[in-house]
Coordinates of C-alpha atoms and ligand atoms in Angstrom, one line a residue:
M179 CA 120.5 62.7 88.1
K180 CA 121.2 59.5 90.0
T181 CA 120.7 61.6 93.2
L182 CA 117.0 62.0 92.2
L183 CA 116.3 58.3 91.7
P184 CA 115.3 57.4 95.2
F185 CA 112.8 60.3 95.2
L186 CA 111.4 59.3 91.8
A187 CA 110.9 55.8 93.2
L188 CA 108.7 57.3 95.9
Y189 CA 106.4 58.7 93.2
R190 CA 105.4 55.1 92.3
R191 CA 103.0 55.0 95.2
H192 CA 101.1 58.0 93.9
W193 CA 101.4 57.3 90.2
F194 CA 97.6 57.6 89.5
R195 CA 97.2 61.2 90.9
L196 CA 100.5 62.3 89.4
T197 CA 99.6 60.9 85.9
L198 CA 96.1 62.4 86.2
G199 CA 97.7 65.8 87.0
I200 CA 99.9 65.6 83.9
V201 CA 96.9 64.5 81.7
L202 CA 94.9 67.4 83.0
A203 CA 97.8 69.8 82.3
I204 CA 97.9 68.5 78.7
V205 CA 94.2 68.8 78.3
T206 CA 94.3 72.4 79.6
I207 CA 97.1 73.5 77.2
L208 CA 95.5 71.8 74.3
S209 CA 92.1 73.4 75.0
S210 CA 93.9 76.7 75.3
I211 CA 95.5 76.2 72.0
G212 CA 92.2 75.2 70.6
L213 CA 90.5 78.3 72.0
L214 CA 93.0 80.7 70.5
T215 CA 93.4 79.0 67.2
L216 CA 89.7 78.4 66.6
S217 CA 88.7 81.9 67.6
G218 CA 91.5 83.5 65.5
W219 CA 90.5 81.5 62.5
F220 CA 86.8 82.1 63.2
L221 CA 87.1 85.9 63.5
A222 CA 89.2 86.0 60.3
A223 CA 86.9 83.7 58.4
S224 CA 83.8 85.7 59.5
A225 CA 85.4 89.0 58.5
L226 CA 86.3 87.6 55.1
A227 CA 82.9 86.0 54.5
G228 CA 81.4 89.5 54.7
L229 CA 77.7 90.3 54.6
A230 CA 77.1 88.5 51.3
E231 CA 77.9 85.1 52.6
I232 CA 76.7 85.5 56.1
L233 CA 73.6 83.4 55.6
T234 CA 75.5 80.4 54.2
F235 CA 78.5 80.7 56.6
N236 CA 78.2 78.1 59.4
Y237 CA 79.0 80.0 62.5
M238 CA 77.3 77.8 65.0
L239 CA 79.8 75.0 65.0
P240 CA 83.0 77.1 65.5
A241 CA 81.2 79.3 68.1
A242 CA 80.3 76.2 70.1
G243 CA 83.9 75.0 69.7
V244 CA 85.3 78.3 71.1
R245 CA 82.9 78.2 74.0
G246 CA 83.7 74.5 74.6
S247 CA 87.4 75.1 74.7
A248 CA 87.0 78.0 77.0
I249 CA 85.1 76.0 79.5
I250 CA 87.4 73.0 79.3
R251 CA 90.4 75.3 79.7
T252 CA 89.0 76.9 82.9
A253 CA 87.8 73.7 84.4
G254 CA 90.9 71.8 83.3
R255 CA 93.3 74.4 84.9
Y256 CA 91.3 74.2 88.1
A257 CA 91.3 70.5 88.2
E258 CA 94.9 70.2 87.2
R259 CA 96.0 72.5 90.1
L260 CA 93.8 70.6 92.5
V261 CA 95.0 67.2 91.5
S262 CA 98.7 68.0 91.0
H263 CA 99.0 69.9 94.3
D264 CA 97.2 67.2 96.2
A265 CA 99.5 64.6 94.7
T266 CA 102.6 66.7 95.5
F267 CA 101.5 67.1 99.1
R268 CA 100.9 63.4 99.4
V269 CA 104.4 62.7 98.0
L270 CA 105.9 65.3 100.3
S271 CA 104.3 64.0 103.5
H272 CA 105.3 60.5 102.4
L273 CA 108.9 61.8 101.9
R274 CA 108.9 63.5 105.2
T275 CA 107.8 60.4 107.2
F276 CA 110.3 58.4 105.1
T277 CA 113.1 60.7 106.0
F278 CA 112.1 60.9 109.6
Q279 CA 111.9 57.1 109.8
K280 CA 115.5 56.8 108.5
L281 CA 116.6 59.5 110.9
M282 CA 115.2 57.9 114.1
P283 CA 117.5 54.9 114.4
L284 CA 120.6 57.1 113.7
S285 CA 120.3 58.6 117.1
P286 CA 122.6 59.5 118.7
G287 CA 125.7 58.3 116.9
G288 CA 124.7 59.4 113.3
I289 CA 122.8 62.5 114.3
T290 CA 125.4 64.3 116.4
R291 CA 127.4 64.9 113.3
F292 CA 124.8 67.4 112.2
R293 CA 123.9 70.5 114.1
Q294 CA 120.3 70.7 115.2
A295 CA 119.5 73.6 112.9
E296 CA 121.1 71.8 110.0
L297 CA 119.1 68.7 110.7
L298 CA 115.9 70.6 110.8
N299 CA 116.7 72.5 107.7
R300 CA 117.3 69.3 105.8
L301 CA 114.2 67.7 107.1
V302 CA 112.0 70.8 106.3
A303 CA 113.4 73.0 103.6
D304 CA 115.3 70.5 101.6
V305 CA 112.5 68.0 101.5
E306 CA 110.2 70.8 100.5
T307 CA 112.4 71.9 97.6
L308 CA 112.0 68.4 96.2
D309 CA 108.4 69.2 95.3
H310 CA 109.8 71.2 92.4
L311 CA 110.7 67.9 90.9
Y312 CA 107.2 67.0 89.9
L313 CA 105.4 70.4 89.8
R314 CA 108.0 72.4 87.9
L315 CA 110.0 69.7 86.1
I316 CA 108.4 66.4 85.2
S317 CA 104.9 67.7 84.7
P318 CA 105.8 70.7 82.4
L319 CA 108.3 68.6 80.5
V320 CA 106.0 65.7 79.7
S321 CA 103.2 68.1 78.8
A322 CA 105.4 70.1 76.5
I323 CA 106.5 66.9 74.6
V324 CA 102.9 65.7 74.2
V325 CA 101.7 69.1 73.1
I326 CA 104.5 69.4 70.4
I327 CA 103.5 66.0 69.1
V328 CA 99.8 66.7 69.0
V329 CA 100.2 70.2 67.4
T330 CA 102.6 68.9 64.8
F331 CA 100.3 65.9 63.9
G332 CA 97.2 68.1 64.0
L333 CA 98.6 70.8 61.7
S334 CA 100.0 68.3 59.2
W335 CA 96.4 67.6 58.1
L336 CA 96.5 71.2 56.7
D337 CA 100.1 71.6 55.7
S338 CA 102.9 69.2 56.6
T339 CA 105.7 71.6 55.8
L340 CA 104.3 74.3 58.1
A341 CA 103.5 71.7 60.8
L342 CA 107.0 70.2 60.7
T343 CA 108.6 73.7 60.8
L344 CA 106.6 74.7 63.9
G345 CA 107.2 71.2 65.5
A346 CA 110.9 71.4 64.8
I347 CA 111.3 74.9 66.2
M348 CA 109.6 73.9 69.4
L349 CA 111.5 70.6 69.7
L350 CA 114.8 72.4 69.2
L351 CA 113.9 74.9 71.9
L352 CA 112.8 72.2 74.2
L353 CA 116.1 70.4 73.8
T354 CA 118.4 73.4 74.0
I355 CA 116.9 75.9 76.4
P356 CA 116.7 73.6 79.4
A357 CA 120.3 72.4 78.9
V358 CA 121.5 76.0 78.8
F359 CA 119.5 77.2 81.8
Y360 CA 120.3 74.1 83.8
R361 CA 124.0 74.8 83.3
A362 CA 123.6 78.5 84.1
G363 CA 121.4 77.8 87.2
K364 CA 123.3 74.9 88.7
P365 CA 126.0 76.8 90.6
I366 CA 123.4 79.3 91.8
G367 CA 121.0 76.6 92.9
A368 CA 123.7 74.7 94.8
D369 CA 124.8 78.0 96.5
L370 CA 121.3 79.0 97.4
T371 CA 120.7 75.7 99.1
A372 CA 123.9 75.9 101.1
L373 CA 123.4 79.5 102.0
R374 CA 119.8 79.0 103.1
S375 CA 121.0 76.3 105.4
D376 CA 123.9 78.4 106.7
Y377 CA 121.7 81.3 107.3
R378 CA 119.1 79.3 109.2
G379 CA 121.8 77.6 111.2
Q380 CA 123.5 80.8 112.1
L381 CA 120.2 82.5 113.0
T382 CA 119.3 79.6 115.3
L383 CA 122.7 79.9 117.0
W384 CA 122.2 83.6 117.4
L385 CA 118.8 83.2 118.9
Q386 CA 119.8 80.3 121.2
G387 CA 123.0 82.0 122.4
Q388 CA 121.5 85.4 123.1
A389 CA 122.2 85.3 126.8
E390 CA 125.8 84.2 126.4
L391 CA 126.5 86.5 123.5
A392 CA 125.1 89.5 125.4
I393 CA 127.2 88.7 128.5
F394 CA 130.4 88.6 126.5
G395 CA 129.5 91.5 124.2
A396 CA 129.6 89.3 121.2
L397 CA 126.2 90.1 119.9
S398 CA 127.2 92.6 117.2
S399 CA 130.1 90.6 115.8
F400 CA 127.9 87.5 115.6
R401 CA 125.3 89.6 114.0
R402 CA 127.7 90.8 111.3
Q403 CA 128.5 87.2 110.3
L404 CA 124.8 86.6 110.0
D405 CA 124.4 89.8 107.9
L406 CA 127.2 88.7 105.7
I407 CA 125.6 85.3 104.9
E408 CA 122.3 87.1 104.3
L409 CA 124.0 89.4 101.8
R410 CA 125.5 86.6 99.9
W411 CA 122.2 84.8 99.9
L412 CA 120.4 87.9 98.6
E413 CA 123.1 88.3 95.9
R414 CA 122.5 84.7 94.7
Q415 CA 118.7 85.2 94.8
K416 CA 119.1 88.3 92.6
Q417 CA 121.2 86.3 90.2
Q418 CA 118.6 83.6 90.1
A419 CA 115.8 86.1 89.5
A420 CA 117.9 87.7 86.7
L421 CA 118.3 84.3 85.1
S422 CA 114.6 83.6 85.4
G423 CA 114.0 86.9 83.7
A424 CA 116.4 86.1 80.9
S425 CA 114.8 82.7 80.3
Q426 CA 111.4 84.3 80.0
A427 CA 112.6 87.0 77.7
L428 CA 114.3 84.4 75.5
M429 CA 111.1 82.5 75.3
I430 CA 109.1 85.6 74.4
L431 CA 111.6 86.5 71.8
A432 CA 111.5 82.9 70.3
S433 CA 107.8 83.0 70.4
G434 CA 107.7 86.4 68.5
L435 CA 110.1 85.3 65.9
T436 CA 108.2 82.0 65.3
F437 CA 105.0 84.0 65.1
I438 CA 106.5 86.2 62.3
L439 CA 108.0 83.2 60.5
M440 CA 104.6 81.4 60.5
L441 CA 102.8 84.5 59.3
W442 CA 105.3 84.8 56.4
L443 CA 105.2 81.1 55.5
A444 CA 101.4 80.7 55.8
A445 CA 100.8 83.8 53.7
A446 CA 102.6 82.0 50.9
G447 CA 100.0 79.2 50.9
V448 CA 98.6 76.5 53.2
G449 CA 98.5 73.0 51.7
D450 CA 97.2 73.1 48.2
N451 CA 95.5 76.5 48.8
P452 CA 97.6 79.3 47.4
Q453 CA 95.2 81.8 49.1
P454 CA 94.8 80.5 52.5
A455 CA 92.9 83.5 53.9
A456 CA 91.7 82.6 57.4
F457 CA 94.1 79.7 57.7
I458 CA 96.9 82.3 58.0
A459 CA 95.3 83.3 61.3
L460 CA 95.0 79.7 62.4
F461 CA 98.7 79.1 62.0
V462 CA 99.8 82.3 63.5
F463 CA 97.6 81.8 66.6
I464 CA 98.6 78.2 67.0
S465 CA 102.3 79.2 67.1
L466 CA 101.5 81.7 69.8
A467 CA 99.4 79.4 71.9
A468 CA 101.7 76.4 71.6
F469 CA 104.5 78.4 73.3
E470 CA 102.4 78.4 76.4
A471 CA 103.5 74.8 76.8
L472 CA 107.2 75.7 76.5
A473 CA 107.2 78.7 78.8
P474 CA 107.7 76.8 82.2
V475 CA 110.3 74.5 80.9
A476 CA 113.3 76.9 80.9
G477 CA 112.5 78.1 84.4
A478 CA 112.1 74.6 85.6
F479 CA 115.6 73.5 84.6
Q480 CA 117.0 76.5 86.1
H481 CA 115.7 75.2 89.5
L482 CA 117.0 71.7 88.8
G483 CA 120.4 72.6 90.3
Q484 CA 118.7 73.6 93.5
V485 CA 116.5 70.4 93.5
I486 CA 119.6 68.2 93.0
A487 CA 121.5 70.0 95.8
S488 CA 118.6 69.5 98.2
A489 CA 118.2 65.9 97.1
E490 CA 121.9 65.3 97.8
R491 CA 121.6 66.8 101.3
V492 CA 118.5 64.6 102.1
N493 CA 120.3 61.6 100.7
Q494 CA 123.3 62.2 103.0
L495 CA 120.9 62.0 105.9
I496 CA 119.0 58.9 104.9
E497 CA 121.9 56.9 103.5
Q498 CA 123.6 56.8 106.8
Q499 CA 123.6 53.4 108.4
P500 CA 122.5 53.3 112.1
Q501 CA 125.5 52.4 114.3
V502 CA 123.2 50.5 116.6
T503 CA 120.5 48.2 115.4
F504 CA 118.0 46.1 117.4
P505 CA 116.8 42.7 116.6
T506 CA 113.0 42.5 115.9
Q507 CA 112.5 39.2 117.7
K508 CA 110.7 40.0 121.0
V509 CA 112.3 39.0 124.2
A510 CA 110.3 38.7 127.5
V511 CA 110.7 41.4 130.1
L512 CA 112.0 39.9 133.4
P513 CA 111.4 41.3 136.8
E514 CA 115.1 40.9 137.6
A515 CA 118.4 42.4 136.3
A516 CA 121.9 41.0 136.7
L517 CA 124.3 43.0 134.7
S518 CA 127.7 41.8 133.5
I519 CA 130.2 44.0 131.7
N520 CA 132.9 41.9 130.2
D521 CA 136.2 43.5 129.2
I522 CA 134.8 46.3 127.1
S523 CA 136.7 49.0 125.3
F524 CA 135.1 52.0 123.6
T525 CA 136.4 54.9 121.5
Y526 CA 134.1 57.6 120.2
D527 CA 134.1 58.2 116.4
E528 CA 136.9 60.3 115.2
Q529 CA 138.5 60.4 118.7
P530 CA 142.1 59.2 119.0
F531 CA 141.9 57.5 122.4
P532 CA 139.5 55.0 124.0
V533 CA 137.2 56.5 126.7
I534 CA 136.7 53.0 128.2
K535 CA 139.5 50.6 128.4
N536 CA 139.2 46.8 129.1
L537 CA 136.6 47.5 131.7
S538 CA 134.8 44.6 133.5
L539 CA 132.0 44.9 136.1
Q540 CA 129.6 42.3 137.6
I541 CA 126.5 43.5 139.2
A542 CA 124.2 40.9 140.8
N543 CA 120.4 41.2 140.7
G544 CA 119.3 43.6 143.5
E545 CA 122.8 44.9 144.1
H546 CA 123.3 48.7 144.5
I547 CA 126.6 49.9 143.2
A548 CA 128.1 53.4 143.0
L549 CA 130.5 54.5 140.3
L550 CA 132.8 57.3 141.4
G551 CA 135.4 59.1 139.4
R552 CA 136.9 62.4 138.2
T553 CA 135.1 64.4 135.6
G554 CA 135.6 63.1 132.1
C555 CA 136.8 59.6 133.2
G556 CA 134.0 58.0 131.2
K557 CA 131.2 57.4 133.7
S558 CA 128.4 58.7 131.5
T559 CA 129.9 56.9 128.5
L560 CA 129.7 53.6 130.4
L561 CA 126.1 54.3 131.2
Q562 CA 125.3 55.0 127.6
L563 CA 127.0 51.8 126.5
I564 CA 124.6 49.9 128.9
T565 CA 121.7 51.6 127.3
R566 CA 123.1 50.9 123.8
A567 CA 123.3 54.5 122.7
W568 CA 126.6 53.1 121.3
D569 CA 128.1 49.6 121.2
P570 CA 131.6 48.9 122.6
Q571 CA 134.1 48.0 119.9
Q572 CA 135.5 45.2 122.1
G573 CA 134.0 43.0 124.8
N574 CA 130.3 42.6 125.6
I575 CA 127.6 43.4 128.1
T576 CA 125.0 40.9 129.2
L577 CA 121.7 41.4 131.1
N578 CA 120.4 38.3 132.8
D579 CA 123.1 36.3 131.0
Q580 CA 121.8 37.4 127.6
L581 CA 123.8 39.8 125.4
I582 CA 122.1 43.2 125.5
T583 CA 122.5 43.2 121.7
S584 CA 120.0 40.3 121.5
Y585 CA 117.2 42.3 123.2
D586 CA 114.6 44.1 121.0
E587 CA 114.5 47.8 121.7
T588 CA 111.2 47.9 123.6
T589 CA 112.2 45.1 125.9
L590 CA 115.6 46.7 126.6
R591 CA 113.9 50.0 127.4
N592 CA 111.5 48.3 129.6
M593 CA 114.3 46.5 131.5
M594 CA 116.1 49.7 132.5
V595 CA 115.4 53.2 133.4
V596 CA 117.9 56.0 133.2
V597 CA 118.2 59.4 134.8
T598 CA 120.6 61.1 132.5
Q599 CA 123.0 63.8 133.5
R600 CA 121.2 66.3 131.5
V601 CA 117.5 65.7 131.9
H602 CA 115.5 67.0 128.9
I603 CA 112.3 68.9 129.7
F604 CA 109.9 69.1 126.8
S605 CA 108.0 72.3 126.2
A606 CA 104.8 70.7 127.3
T607 CA 102.6 70.2 130.3
L608 CA 103.9 68.7 133.5
R609 CA 101.7 65.8 132.9
D610 CA 103.1 65.1 129.4
N611 CA 106.6 65.4 130.7
L612 CA 105.9 62.7 133.2
L613 CA 103.7 60.5 131.1
L614 CA 106.4 59.7 128.6
A615 CA 107.9 57.5 131.3
A616 CA 104.7 55.7 132.1
P617 CA 101.9 56.4 129.6
Q618 CA 99.3 54.5 131.7
A619 CA 99.9 56.4 135.0
S620 CA 96.8 58.1 136.5
D621 CA 96.9 61.8 137.6
D622 CA 96.9 60.6 141.3
E623 CA 100.0 58.6 140.7
L624 CA 101.7 61.5 138.9
A625 CA 100.9 63.9 141.7
S626 CA 102.0 61.5 144.4
V627 CA 105.4 60.9 142.6
L628 CA 105.8 64.7 142.3
N629 CA 105.2 64.9 146.0
Q630 CA 107.8 62.3 146.8
V631 CA 110.5 64.1 144.8
G632 CA 109.5 67.4 146.5
L633 CA 108.0 69.1 143.5
S634 CA 104.5 69.5 144.8
A635 CA 105.0 73.3 144.5
L636 CA 104.9 73.0 140.7
L637 CA 101.3 71.7 141.1
V638 CA 100.0 74.8 142.9
Q639 CA 98.7 76.9 140.1
N640 CA 97.5 74.8 137.2
G641 CA 98.2 71.3 138.6
L642 CA 99.4 68.8 136.1
N643 CA 98.4 71.1 133.3
T644 CA 101.1 73.6 134.2
W645 CA 103.1 74.3 131.1
I646 CA 106.8 73.8 131.7
G647 CA 110.0 73.9 129.6
E648 CA 111.0 76.3 126.8
G649 CA 107.6 77.9 126.2
G650 CA 106.3 77.7 129.8
R651 CA 107.4 78.1 133.3
Q652 CA 111.1 77.9 133.3
I653 CA 112.3 75.4 135.9
S654 CA 115.5 75.4 137.9
G655 CA 118.4 72.9 137.4
G656 CA 117.4 71.1 140.6
E657 CA 113.8 70.9 139.6
Q658 CA 114.8 69.6 136.2
R659 CA 116.8 66.8 137.9
R660 CA 113.9 65.9 140.2
I661 CA 111.5 65.7 137.2
G662 CA 114.1 63.2 135.8
L663 CA 113.8 61.3 139.1
A664 CA 110.0 61.4 139.0
R665 CA 110.1 59.8 135.5
A666 CA 112.4 57.1 136.8
L667 CA 110.1 56.4 139.7
L668 CA 107.2 56.1 137.4
H669 CA 108.9 53.8 134.9
K670 CA 108.9 50.4 136.6
A671 CA 112.0 48.6 135.5
P672 CA 114.3 46.2 137.4
L673 CA 117.5 48.1 136.5
I674 CA 118.0 51.7 137.5
L675 CA 120.8 53.8 136.1
L676 CA 121.4 57.2 137.8
D677 CA 123.8 59.7 136.4
E678 CA 124.5 62.2 139.2
P679 CA 120.9 62.4 140.3
T680 CA 121.5 64.8 143.2
E681 CA 123.9 67.2 141.4
G682 CA 122.8 70.7 142.1
L683 CA 120.6 69.9 145.1
D684 CA 121.2 71.1 148.6
A685 CA 122.3 68.7 151.3
D686 CA 118.9 68.3 152.8
T687 CA 117.1 67.6 149.5
E688 CA 120.0 65.3 148.6
N689 CA 119.5 63.2 151.7
Q690 CA 115.8 63.1 151.1
I691 CA 116.2 62.0 147.5
L692 CA 118.8 59.3 148.4
N693 CA 116.5 57.9 151.0
L694 CA 113.7 57.9 148.6
L695 CA 115.7 56.1 146.0
K696 CA 116.9 53.6 148.6
Q697 CA 113.3 52.8 149.5
H698 CA 112.1 52.7 146.0
C699 CA 114.9 50.6 144.7
Q700 CA 114.9 48.0 147.5
H701 CA 114.4 45.1 145.1
K702 CA 116.0 46.7 142.1
T703 CA 119.5 46.7 140.6
V704 CA 121.0 50.2 140.8
V705 CA 124.0 51.8 139.2
L706 CA 124.6 55.3 140.7
I707 CA 127.1 57.6 139.2
T708 CA 128.2 60.3 141.5
H709 CA 130.8 62.9 142.4
R710 CA 129.8 63.1 146.0
L711 CA 130.5 60.7 148.8
S712 CA 127.3 61.2 150.7
G713 CA 125.2 58.1 151.1
L714 CA 127.8 55.8 149.7
D715 CA 128.1 53.9 152.9
N716 CA 124.7 52.4 152.0
M717 CA 125.9 51.0 148.8
D718 CA 126.7 47.3 148.3
K719 CA 129.8 48.1 146.4
I720 CA 131.7 51.2 145.2
Y721 CA 133.8 51.3 142.0
V722 CA 136.3 54.1 141.6
M723 CA 137.0 54.8 137.9
D724 CA 139.9 56.6 136.4
A725 CA 140.6 57.3 132.7
G726 CA 138.2 54.6 131.5
E727 CA 139.4 51.9 133.9
I728 CA 138.3 50.6 137.3
L729 CA 140.9 51.6 139.8
E730 CA 139.5 50.3 143.1
Q731 CA 136.4 48.4 144.2
G732 CA 134.8 47.4 147.5
T733 CA 132.5 48.6 150.2
H734 CA 132.8 52.0 151.8
Q735 CA 134.7 50.5 154.7
E736 CA 137.0 48.3 152.6
L737 CA 137.9 51.2 150.4
L738 CA 138.7 53.4 153.4
T739 CA 141.0 50.8 154.8
L740 CA 142.7 50.5 151.4
Q741 CA 143.8 54.1 151.7
G742 CA 143.8 54.6 148.0
Q743 CA 142.0 57.0 145.7
Y744 CA 138.7 56.7 147.5
Y745 CA 140.3 57.4 150.8
R746 CA 141.9 60.6 149.3
F747 CA 138.5 61.7 147.9
Y748 CA 137.0 61.1 151.4
Q749 CA 139.7 63.1 153.1
Q750 CA 139.1 66.0 150.8
Ligands
ATP150 P1 131.5 64.0 134.2 O1 131.7 63.6 135.6 O2 132.0 65.4 133.9 O3 130.1 63.9 133.8 P2 132.1 61.6 132.7 O4 133.0 60.7 133.5 O5 130.6 61.3 132.7 O6 132.3 63.1 133.2 P3 132.0 61.2 129.9 O7 130.8 62.1 129.6 O8 131.8 59.7 129.9 O9 132.7 61.6 131.3 O10 133.1 61.6 128.9 C1 134.3 60.9 128.8 C2 135.2 61.5 127.7 O11 134.6 61.3 126.5 C3 135.3 63.0 127.8 O12 136.6 63.3 127.5 C4 134.4 63.6 126.7 O13 135.0 64.7 126.2 C5 134.4 62.5 125.7 N1 133.1 62.4 125.1 C6 131.9 62.3 125.7 N2 130.9 62.2 124.8 C7 131.4 62.3 123.6 C8 131.0 62.2 122.2 N3 129.7 62.1 121.9 N4 131.9 62.3 121.2 C9 133.2 62.4 121.5 N5 133.7 62.4 122.7 C10 132.9 62.4 123.8
MG151 MG1 129.0 62.4 133.1

């Protein structure tokens, strides 16, 4: 139950609508009871009155009552659905933004633990399951309790023994049935939640990996795993449906038995009246109608297991503490960038060895440096430490003599621009893909930057409205990289971090891009990660990295004379 507390706390904000929904539900059930009871009693009383008494029998008032209850019941049900669903949707949308807000700062450290499909499932399906909490659980439970109290009190005016008997039976059912069905439904609910997530995760993998799976002939074996999960999921759904059926059957049985009991008890006399006549009908019908309030309760508790499982999964997400937090105090953006990396070490979570070891680097404002090293030596990691995707466990990094940890996030992002090793292209228009780097840029600026990076061909058909990425024109690896560069050119920041920007480009384009960068970055500080040696003679300094450490440093000429690692790279 403790798992549900944070979600119940979210309800506070919408308490008015939620309470109104419950009140309307109670009014609807009570008018439904009134309708059935009054009409039952009325028909029986009219029949018993017979022709002789028809002139003295007041049929106007009960008839009006019946009509009134019928109208209230219809209008009440409509309003209740409207209000309670509206309230639930509001709670849900609040819950979604709440979860998403908690999720954002976790990136990337906290999020990489979950697979993408898993994350999406928690954010969408699990959050949605939480709407059962109010609609199927709290609202029916509260309504049932109020209805039992009202019915018992109302009937005790006529006959307290009968009223208490009916009240006690209903209360007993309300206390026992939910407990029984909660226990029976809990393991099924937990499994259903897990299987739903597994199925979606596996399905997403299957869809995303189609090309690879087809090439290696693994489609059918992968498909079998998917089918297996689906089978288990269906099995559990069947069990839940059976349990649902059982709970309903039990309620109908209990209702029938109570009906007979009330008939028998009322026939023996109601209150002081040994020949209760039409009152028998009243008691019988009220016992029938009152069960309407109990019917949803058993089913509700059967779903509680599923709700709790989903709540736990959402909690796991939102309870994570971000590994990196930014101060809120604004720092001014400066037009210069001097970077100083002081004796930093960094180990990824759950990895045995450090990726960066006691590394120090000083980069003056306006300096252009290159970082060279074997694959996996920690170059991209170092770049990510500068952008604060992670923080080093030891040592510190300063930008213009201020710790990067003292910059607020917006300022830090405005101080540096990154072309990452894997440029992400959004399934959106070309314009949108560029504007994210410079929201204010005009179409002319965008087109001119695309020209500079040699992507004007993309503009031919639909101009900046060309749809690219997943759902649009698929673009090549080299084009992807050049869009990353175009973004970097648009984002005016004094520090430029480039992770292998010319990887996958032919020699001509590479030269052209390097020249462009040199020209664009004249007064900027540049860190260029590369595998290749072309253009390095233009750099102010070159650092050769190996296994998380700086092995050699100097200009192109100095390093060649040193005849070390750089020299060997060069020879190759
Ligand atoms: P490349 O030239 O191939 O891009 P790199 O020098 O950029 O290599 P990094 O990406 O920094 O190398 O990775 C350094 C090491 O850290 C690698 O062994 C890699 O497996 C590991 N690594 C990278 N990212 C993570 C991560 N998120 N969690 C755990 N280990 C990681
Ligand atoms: Mg890398």
